[in-house]
PDB file of C-alpha atoms in Angstrom:
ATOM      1  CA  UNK B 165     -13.451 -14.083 -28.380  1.00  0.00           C
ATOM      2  CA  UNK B 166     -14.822 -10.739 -27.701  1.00  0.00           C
ATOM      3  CA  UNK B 167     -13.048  -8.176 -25.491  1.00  0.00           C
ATOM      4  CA  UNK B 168     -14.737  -7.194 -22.532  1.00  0.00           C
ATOM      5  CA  UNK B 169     -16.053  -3.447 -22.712  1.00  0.00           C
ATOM      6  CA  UNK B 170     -14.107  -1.176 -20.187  1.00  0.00           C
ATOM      7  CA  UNK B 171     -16.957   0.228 -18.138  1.00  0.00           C
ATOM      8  CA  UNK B 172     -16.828   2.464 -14.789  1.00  0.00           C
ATOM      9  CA  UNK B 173     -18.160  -1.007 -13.243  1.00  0.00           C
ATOM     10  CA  UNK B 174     -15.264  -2.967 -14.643  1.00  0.00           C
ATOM     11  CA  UNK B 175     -13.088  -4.669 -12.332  1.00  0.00           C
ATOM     12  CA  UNK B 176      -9.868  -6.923 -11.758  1.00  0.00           C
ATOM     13  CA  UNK B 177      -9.065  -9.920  -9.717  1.00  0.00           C
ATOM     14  CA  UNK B 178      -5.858  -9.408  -7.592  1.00  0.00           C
ATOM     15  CA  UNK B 179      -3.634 -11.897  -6.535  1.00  0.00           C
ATOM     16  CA  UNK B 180      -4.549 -11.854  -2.693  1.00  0.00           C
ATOM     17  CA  UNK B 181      -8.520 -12.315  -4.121  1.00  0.00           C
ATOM     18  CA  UNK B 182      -9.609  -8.751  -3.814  1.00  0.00           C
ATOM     19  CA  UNK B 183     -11.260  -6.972  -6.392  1.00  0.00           C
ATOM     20  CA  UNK B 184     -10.135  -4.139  -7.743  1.00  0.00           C
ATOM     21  CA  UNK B 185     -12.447  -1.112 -10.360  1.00  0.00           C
ATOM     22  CA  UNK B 186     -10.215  -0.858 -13.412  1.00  0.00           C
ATOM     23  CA  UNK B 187     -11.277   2.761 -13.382  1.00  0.00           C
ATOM     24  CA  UNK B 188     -10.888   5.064 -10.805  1.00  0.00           C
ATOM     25  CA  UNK B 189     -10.613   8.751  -9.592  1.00  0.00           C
ATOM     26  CA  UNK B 190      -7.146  10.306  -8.675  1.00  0.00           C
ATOM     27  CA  UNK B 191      -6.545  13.135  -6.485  1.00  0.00           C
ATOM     28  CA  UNK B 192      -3.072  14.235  -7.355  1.00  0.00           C
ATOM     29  CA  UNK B 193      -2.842  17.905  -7.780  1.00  0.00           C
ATOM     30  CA  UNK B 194      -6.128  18.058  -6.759  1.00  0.00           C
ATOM     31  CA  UNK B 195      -7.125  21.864  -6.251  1.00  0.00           C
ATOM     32  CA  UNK B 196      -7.453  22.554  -2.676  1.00  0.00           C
ATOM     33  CA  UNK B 197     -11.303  23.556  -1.429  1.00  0.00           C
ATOM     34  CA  UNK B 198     -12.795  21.530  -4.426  1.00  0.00           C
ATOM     35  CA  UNK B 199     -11.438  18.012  -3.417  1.00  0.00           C
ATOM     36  CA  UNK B 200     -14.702  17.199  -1.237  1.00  0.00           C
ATOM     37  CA  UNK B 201     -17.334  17.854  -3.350  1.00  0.00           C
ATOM     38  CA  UNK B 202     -15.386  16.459  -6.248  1.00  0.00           C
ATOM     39  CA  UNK B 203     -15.150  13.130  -4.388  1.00  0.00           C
ATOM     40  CA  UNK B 204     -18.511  13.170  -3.122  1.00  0.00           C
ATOM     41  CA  UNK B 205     -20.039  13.541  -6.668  1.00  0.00           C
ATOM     42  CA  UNK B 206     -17.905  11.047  -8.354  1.00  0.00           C
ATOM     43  CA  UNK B 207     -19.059   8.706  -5.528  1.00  0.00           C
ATOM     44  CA  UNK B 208     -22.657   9.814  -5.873  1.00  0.00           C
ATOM     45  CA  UNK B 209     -23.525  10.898  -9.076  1.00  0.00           C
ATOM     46  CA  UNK B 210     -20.785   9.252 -11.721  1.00  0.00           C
ATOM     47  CA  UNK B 211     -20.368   5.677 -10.833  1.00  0.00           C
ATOM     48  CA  UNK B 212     -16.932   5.663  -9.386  1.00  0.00           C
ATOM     49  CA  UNK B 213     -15.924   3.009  -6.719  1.00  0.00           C
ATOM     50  CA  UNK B 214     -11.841   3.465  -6.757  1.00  0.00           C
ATOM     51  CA  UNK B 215     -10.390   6.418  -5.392  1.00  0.00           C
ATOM     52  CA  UNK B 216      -6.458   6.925  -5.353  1.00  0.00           C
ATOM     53  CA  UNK B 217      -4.466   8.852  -3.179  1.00  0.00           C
ATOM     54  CA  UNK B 218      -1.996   9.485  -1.147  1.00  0.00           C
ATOM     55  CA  UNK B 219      -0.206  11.018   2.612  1.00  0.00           C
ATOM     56  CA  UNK B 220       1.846  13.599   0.018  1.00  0.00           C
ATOM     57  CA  UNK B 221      -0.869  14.972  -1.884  1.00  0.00           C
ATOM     58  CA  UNK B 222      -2.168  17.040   1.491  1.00  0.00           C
ATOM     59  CA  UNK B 223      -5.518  16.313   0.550  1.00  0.00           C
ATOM     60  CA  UNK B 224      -6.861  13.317   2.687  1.00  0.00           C
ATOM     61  CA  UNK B 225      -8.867  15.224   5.000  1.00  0.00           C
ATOM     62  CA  UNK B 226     -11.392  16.585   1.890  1.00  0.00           C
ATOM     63  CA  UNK B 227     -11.247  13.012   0.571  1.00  0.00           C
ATOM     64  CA  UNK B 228     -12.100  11.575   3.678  1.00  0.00           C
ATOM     65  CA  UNK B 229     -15.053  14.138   3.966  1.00  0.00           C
ATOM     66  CA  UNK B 230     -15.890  13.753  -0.026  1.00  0.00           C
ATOM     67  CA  UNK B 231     -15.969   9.754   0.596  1.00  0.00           C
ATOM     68  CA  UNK B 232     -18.143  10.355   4.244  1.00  0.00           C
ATOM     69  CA  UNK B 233     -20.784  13.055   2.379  1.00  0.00           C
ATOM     70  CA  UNK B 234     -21.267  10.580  -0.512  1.00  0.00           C
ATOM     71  CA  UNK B 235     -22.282   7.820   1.728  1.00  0.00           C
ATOM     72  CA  UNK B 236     -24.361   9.163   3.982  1.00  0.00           C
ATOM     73  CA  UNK B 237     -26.368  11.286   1.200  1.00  0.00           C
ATOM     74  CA  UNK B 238     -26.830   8.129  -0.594  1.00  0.00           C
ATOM     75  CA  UNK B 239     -29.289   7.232   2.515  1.00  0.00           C
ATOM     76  CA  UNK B 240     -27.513   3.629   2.491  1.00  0.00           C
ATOM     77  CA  UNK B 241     -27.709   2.591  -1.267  1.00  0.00           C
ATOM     78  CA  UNK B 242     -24.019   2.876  -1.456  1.00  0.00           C
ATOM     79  CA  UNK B 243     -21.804   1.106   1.724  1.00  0.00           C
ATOM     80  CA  UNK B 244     -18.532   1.578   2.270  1.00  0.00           C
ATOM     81  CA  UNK B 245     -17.857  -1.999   1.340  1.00  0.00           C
ATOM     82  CA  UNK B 246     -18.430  -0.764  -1.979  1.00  0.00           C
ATOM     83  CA  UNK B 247     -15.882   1.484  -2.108  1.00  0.00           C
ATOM     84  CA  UNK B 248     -12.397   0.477  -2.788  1.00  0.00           C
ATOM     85  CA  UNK B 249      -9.672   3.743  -1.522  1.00  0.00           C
ATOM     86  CA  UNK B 250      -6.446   3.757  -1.736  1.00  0.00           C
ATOM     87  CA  UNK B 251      -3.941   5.653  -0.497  1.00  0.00           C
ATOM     88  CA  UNK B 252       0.183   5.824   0.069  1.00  0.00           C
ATOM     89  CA  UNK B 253       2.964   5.429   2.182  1.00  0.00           C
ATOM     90  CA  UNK B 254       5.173   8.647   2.104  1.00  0.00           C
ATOM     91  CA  UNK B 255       9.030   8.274   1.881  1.00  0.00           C
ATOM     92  CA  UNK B 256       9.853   9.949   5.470  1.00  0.00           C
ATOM     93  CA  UNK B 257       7.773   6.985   7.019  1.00  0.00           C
ATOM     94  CA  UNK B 258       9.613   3.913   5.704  1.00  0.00           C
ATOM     95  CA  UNK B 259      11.066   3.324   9.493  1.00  0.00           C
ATOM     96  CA  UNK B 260       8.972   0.647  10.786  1.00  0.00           C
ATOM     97  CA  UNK B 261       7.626   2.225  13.742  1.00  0.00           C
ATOM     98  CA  UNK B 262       6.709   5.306  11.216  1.00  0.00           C
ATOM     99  CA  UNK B 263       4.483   2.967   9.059  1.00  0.00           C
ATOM    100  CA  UNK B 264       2.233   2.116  11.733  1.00  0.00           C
ATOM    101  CA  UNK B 265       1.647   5.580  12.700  1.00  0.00           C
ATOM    102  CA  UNK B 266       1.470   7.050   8.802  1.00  0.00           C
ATOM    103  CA  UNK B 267      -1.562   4.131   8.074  1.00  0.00           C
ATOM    104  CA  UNK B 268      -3.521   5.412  10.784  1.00  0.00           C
ATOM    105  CA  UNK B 269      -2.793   9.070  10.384  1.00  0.00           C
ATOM    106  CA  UNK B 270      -4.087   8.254   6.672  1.00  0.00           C
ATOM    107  CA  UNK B 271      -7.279   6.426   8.362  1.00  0.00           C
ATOM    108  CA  UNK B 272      -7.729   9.772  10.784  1.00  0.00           C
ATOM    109  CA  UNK B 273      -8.224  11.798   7.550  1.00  0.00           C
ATOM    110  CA  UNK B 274      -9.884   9.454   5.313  1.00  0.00           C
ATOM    111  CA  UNK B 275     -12.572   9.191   8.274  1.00  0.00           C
ATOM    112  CA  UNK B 276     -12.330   4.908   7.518  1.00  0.00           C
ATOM    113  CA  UNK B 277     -11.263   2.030   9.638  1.00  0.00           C
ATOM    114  CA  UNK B 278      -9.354   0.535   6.673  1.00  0.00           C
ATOM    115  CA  UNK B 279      -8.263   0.964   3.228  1.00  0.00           C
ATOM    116  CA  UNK B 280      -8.326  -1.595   0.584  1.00  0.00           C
ATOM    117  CA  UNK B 281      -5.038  -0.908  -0.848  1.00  0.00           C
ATOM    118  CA  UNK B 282      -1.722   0.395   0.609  1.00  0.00           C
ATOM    119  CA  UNK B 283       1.298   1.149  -1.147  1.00  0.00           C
ATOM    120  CA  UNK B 284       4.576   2.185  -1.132  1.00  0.00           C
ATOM    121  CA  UNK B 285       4.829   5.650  -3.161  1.00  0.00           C
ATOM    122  CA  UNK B 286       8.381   5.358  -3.916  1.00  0.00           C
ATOM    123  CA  UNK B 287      11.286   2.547  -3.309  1.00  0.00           C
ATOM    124  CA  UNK B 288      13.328   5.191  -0.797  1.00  0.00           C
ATOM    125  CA  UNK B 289      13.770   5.870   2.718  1.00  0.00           C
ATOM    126  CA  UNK B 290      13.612  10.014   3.832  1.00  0.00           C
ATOM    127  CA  UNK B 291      14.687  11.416   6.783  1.00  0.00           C
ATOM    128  CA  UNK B 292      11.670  12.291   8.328  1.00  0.00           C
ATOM    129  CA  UNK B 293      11.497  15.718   8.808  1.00  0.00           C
ATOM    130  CA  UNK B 294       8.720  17.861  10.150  1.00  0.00           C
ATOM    131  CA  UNK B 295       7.257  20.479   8.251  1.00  0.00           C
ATOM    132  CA  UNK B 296       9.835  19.427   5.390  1.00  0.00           C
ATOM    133  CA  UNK B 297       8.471  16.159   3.133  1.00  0.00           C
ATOM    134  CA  UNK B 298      10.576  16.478   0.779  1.00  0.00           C
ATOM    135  CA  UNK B 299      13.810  15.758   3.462  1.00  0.00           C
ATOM    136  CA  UNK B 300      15.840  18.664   1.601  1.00  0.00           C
ATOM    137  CA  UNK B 301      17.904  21.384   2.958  1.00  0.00           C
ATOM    138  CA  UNK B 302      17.354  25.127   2.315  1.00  0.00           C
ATOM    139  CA  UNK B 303      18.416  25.802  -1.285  1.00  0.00           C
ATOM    140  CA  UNK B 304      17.355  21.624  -2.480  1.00  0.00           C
ATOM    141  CA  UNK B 305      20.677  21.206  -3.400  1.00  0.00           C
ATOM    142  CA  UNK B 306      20.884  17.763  -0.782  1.00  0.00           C
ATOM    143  CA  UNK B 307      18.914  15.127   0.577  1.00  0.00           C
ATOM    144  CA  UNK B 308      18.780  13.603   3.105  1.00  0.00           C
ATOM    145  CA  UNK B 309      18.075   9.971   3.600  1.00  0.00           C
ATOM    146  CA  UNK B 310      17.044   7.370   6.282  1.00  0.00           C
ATOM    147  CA  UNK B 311      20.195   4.953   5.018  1.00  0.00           C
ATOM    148  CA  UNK B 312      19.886   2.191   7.638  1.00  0.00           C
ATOM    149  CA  UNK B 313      16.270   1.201   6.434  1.00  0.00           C
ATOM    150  CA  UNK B 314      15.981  -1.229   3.884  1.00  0.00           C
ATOM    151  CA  UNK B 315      13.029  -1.887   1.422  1.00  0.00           C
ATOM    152  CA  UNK B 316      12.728  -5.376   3.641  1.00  0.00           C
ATOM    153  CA  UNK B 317      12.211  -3.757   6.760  1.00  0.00           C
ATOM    154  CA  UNK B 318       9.237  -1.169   5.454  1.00  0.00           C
ATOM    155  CA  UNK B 319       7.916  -4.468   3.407  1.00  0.00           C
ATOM    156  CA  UNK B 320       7.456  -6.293   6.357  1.00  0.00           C
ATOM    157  CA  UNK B 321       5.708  -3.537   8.503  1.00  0.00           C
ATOM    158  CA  UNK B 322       3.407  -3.284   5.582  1.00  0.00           C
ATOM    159  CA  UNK B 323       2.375  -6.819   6.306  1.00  0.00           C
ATOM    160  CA  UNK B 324       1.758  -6.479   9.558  1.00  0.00           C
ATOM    161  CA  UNK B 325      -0.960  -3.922   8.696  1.00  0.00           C
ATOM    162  CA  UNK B 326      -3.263  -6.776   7.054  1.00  0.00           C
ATOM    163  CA  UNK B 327      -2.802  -8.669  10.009  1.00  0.00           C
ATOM    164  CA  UNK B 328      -3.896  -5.769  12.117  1.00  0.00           C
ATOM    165  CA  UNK B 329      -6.959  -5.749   9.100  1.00  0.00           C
ATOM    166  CA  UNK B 330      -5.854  -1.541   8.779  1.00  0.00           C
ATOM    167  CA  UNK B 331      -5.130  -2.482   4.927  1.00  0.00           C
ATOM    168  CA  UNK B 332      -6.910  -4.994   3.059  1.00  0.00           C
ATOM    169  CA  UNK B 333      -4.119  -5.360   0.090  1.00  0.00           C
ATOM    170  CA  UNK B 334      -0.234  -4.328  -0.202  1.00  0.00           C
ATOM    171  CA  UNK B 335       1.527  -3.031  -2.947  1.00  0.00           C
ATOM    172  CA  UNK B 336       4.280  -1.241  -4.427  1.00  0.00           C
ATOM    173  CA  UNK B 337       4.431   1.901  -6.433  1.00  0.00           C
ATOM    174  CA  UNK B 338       7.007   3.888  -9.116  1.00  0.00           C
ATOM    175  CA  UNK B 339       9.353   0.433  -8.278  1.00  0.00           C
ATOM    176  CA  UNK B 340      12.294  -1.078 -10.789  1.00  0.00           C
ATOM    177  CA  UNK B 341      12.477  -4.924 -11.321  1.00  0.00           C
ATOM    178  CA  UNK B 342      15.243  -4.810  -8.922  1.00  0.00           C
ATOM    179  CA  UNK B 343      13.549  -3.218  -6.204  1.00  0.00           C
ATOM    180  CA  UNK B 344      10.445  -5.387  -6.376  1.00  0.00           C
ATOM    181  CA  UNK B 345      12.865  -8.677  -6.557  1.00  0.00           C
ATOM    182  CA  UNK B 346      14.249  -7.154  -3.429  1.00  0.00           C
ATOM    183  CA  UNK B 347      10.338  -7.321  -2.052  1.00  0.00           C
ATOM    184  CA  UNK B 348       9.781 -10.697  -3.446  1.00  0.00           C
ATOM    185  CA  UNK B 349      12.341 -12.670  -2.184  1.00  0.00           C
ATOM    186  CA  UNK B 350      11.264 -12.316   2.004  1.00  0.00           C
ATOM    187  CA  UNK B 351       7.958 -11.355   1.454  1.00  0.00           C
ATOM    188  CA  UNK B 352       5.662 -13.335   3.237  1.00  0.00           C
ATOM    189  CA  UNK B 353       2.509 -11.866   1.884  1.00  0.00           C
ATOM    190  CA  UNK B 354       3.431 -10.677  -1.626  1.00  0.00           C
ATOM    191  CA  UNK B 355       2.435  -7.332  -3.723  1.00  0.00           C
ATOM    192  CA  UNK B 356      -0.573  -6.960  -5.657  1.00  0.00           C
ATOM    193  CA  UNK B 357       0.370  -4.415  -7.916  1.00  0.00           C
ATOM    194  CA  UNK B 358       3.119  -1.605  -8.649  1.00  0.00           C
ATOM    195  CA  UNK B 359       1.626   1.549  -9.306  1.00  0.00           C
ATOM    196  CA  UNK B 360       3.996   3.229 -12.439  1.00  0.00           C
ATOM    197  CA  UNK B 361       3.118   6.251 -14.615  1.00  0.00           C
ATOM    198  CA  UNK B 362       1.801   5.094 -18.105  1.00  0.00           C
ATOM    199  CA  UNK B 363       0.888   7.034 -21.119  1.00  0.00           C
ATOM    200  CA  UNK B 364       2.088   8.029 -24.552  1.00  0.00           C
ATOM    201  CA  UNK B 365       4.626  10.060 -23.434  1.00  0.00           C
ATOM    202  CA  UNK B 366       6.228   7.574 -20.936  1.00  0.00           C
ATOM    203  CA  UNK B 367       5.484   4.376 -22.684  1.00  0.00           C
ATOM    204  CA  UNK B 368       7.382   1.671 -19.744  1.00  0.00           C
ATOM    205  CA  UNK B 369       6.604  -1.079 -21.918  1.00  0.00           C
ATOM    206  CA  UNK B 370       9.638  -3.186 -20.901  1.00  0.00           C
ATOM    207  CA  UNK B 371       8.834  -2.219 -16.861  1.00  0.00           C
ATOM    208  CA  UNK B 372       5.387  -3.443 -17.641  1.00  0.00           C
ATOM    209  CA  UNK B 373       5.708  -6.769 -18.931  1.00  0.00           C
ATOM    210  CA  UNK B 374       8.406  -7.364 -16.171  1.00  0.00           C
ATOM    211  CA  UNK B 375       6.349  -6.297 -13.905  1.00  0.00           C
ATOM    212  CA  UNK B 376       3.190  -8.652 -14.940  1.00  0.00           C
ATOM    213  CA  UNK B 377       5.358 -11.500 -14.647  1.00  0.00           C
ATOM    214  CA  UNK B 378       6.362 -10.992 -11.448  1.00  0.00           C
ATOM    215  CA  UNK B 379       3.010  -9.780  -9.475  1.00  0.00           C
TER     216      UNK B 379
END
């Protein structure tokens, strides 16, 4: 049997029945004042459908406005149904009451009533501190950390943002076997993917076939 050609149109069937564009734009380390147009144009004028990112990257706002220009100069032959966005839940905003307000900070920025995916960037709970993501004291020798929160209690916040239709799909990100087990076992609507870092230099071959067997 011939393998299917990997094209910009290309997509996947998640488990929840959404469809996902194998290929898509990310906006990590994005260069600030060049985010906008960059979206707009990959939108517009390249094909793209998917576009990744997240509350940490400080760059929603352009994306938002890259995603909004690239619709409306396509005078309706591209509808935001088309698009699939995703985005991230920060550490600092694992506290239940925090994940309802990060989603729709996200949505404020990304100028959309929903995104299609939502996941968790990293399996650990901040402090949330303002004007200091990262949780860390002056000289980053400590952290500090939101240690009554549990992966369970951000999980199940997550769900109620489908049921609120903010978030079409949930998911997990940068998570161990153990952590997504943790997910798994009192998840009532279950993970569509785990977002992990995968190239030559960080082959997680072991993590990935795990992983597959699991989501």
């Amino acid at each position: 049997m011939a393998k299917e050609s990997l094209t910009i149109e290309s997509r996947l069937i998640l488990s929840d029945n959404h469809t996902i564009p194998r290929l898509g734009l990310g906006t990590w380390r994005s260069e600030p004042g060049k985010v906008q147009d960059i979206v707009k144009e990959a939108i517009l004028n390249h094909g793209y459908r998917h576009i990744d990112g997240a509350w940490l990257y400080r760059n929603e706002t352009e994306v938002g406005n890259g995603i909004h220009d690239a619709l409306e100069q396509s005078q309706g032959k591209i509808k935001r149904e088309d698009l699939f966005i995703t985005t991230k839940l920060w550490n600092q905003h694992h506290v239940p009451e925090d994940v309802d307000w990060a989603i729709r900070d996200s949505l404020q920025k990304l100028r959309l009533d929903y995104v299609d995916l939502y996941l968790i960037h990293w399996p650990v709970a901040f402090k949330r501190m303002e004007e200091n993501v990262w949780s860390q004291n002056e000289d980053k020798s400590i952290r500090y950390y939101a240690e009554d929160i549990t992966l369970a209690d951000t999980w199940k916040a997550m769900e109620r943002l489908v049921d609120q239709n903010l978030v079409r799909s949930i998911g997990l990100s940068n998570f161990q076997p153990s952590e997504i087990d943790e997910i798994l076992q009192i998840a009532r609507i279950k993970p569509v993917v785990n977002q992990i870092e995968l190239h030559p230099y960080l082959n997680q071959q072991n993590l990935l076939i795990i992983v597959l067997n699991k989501i």
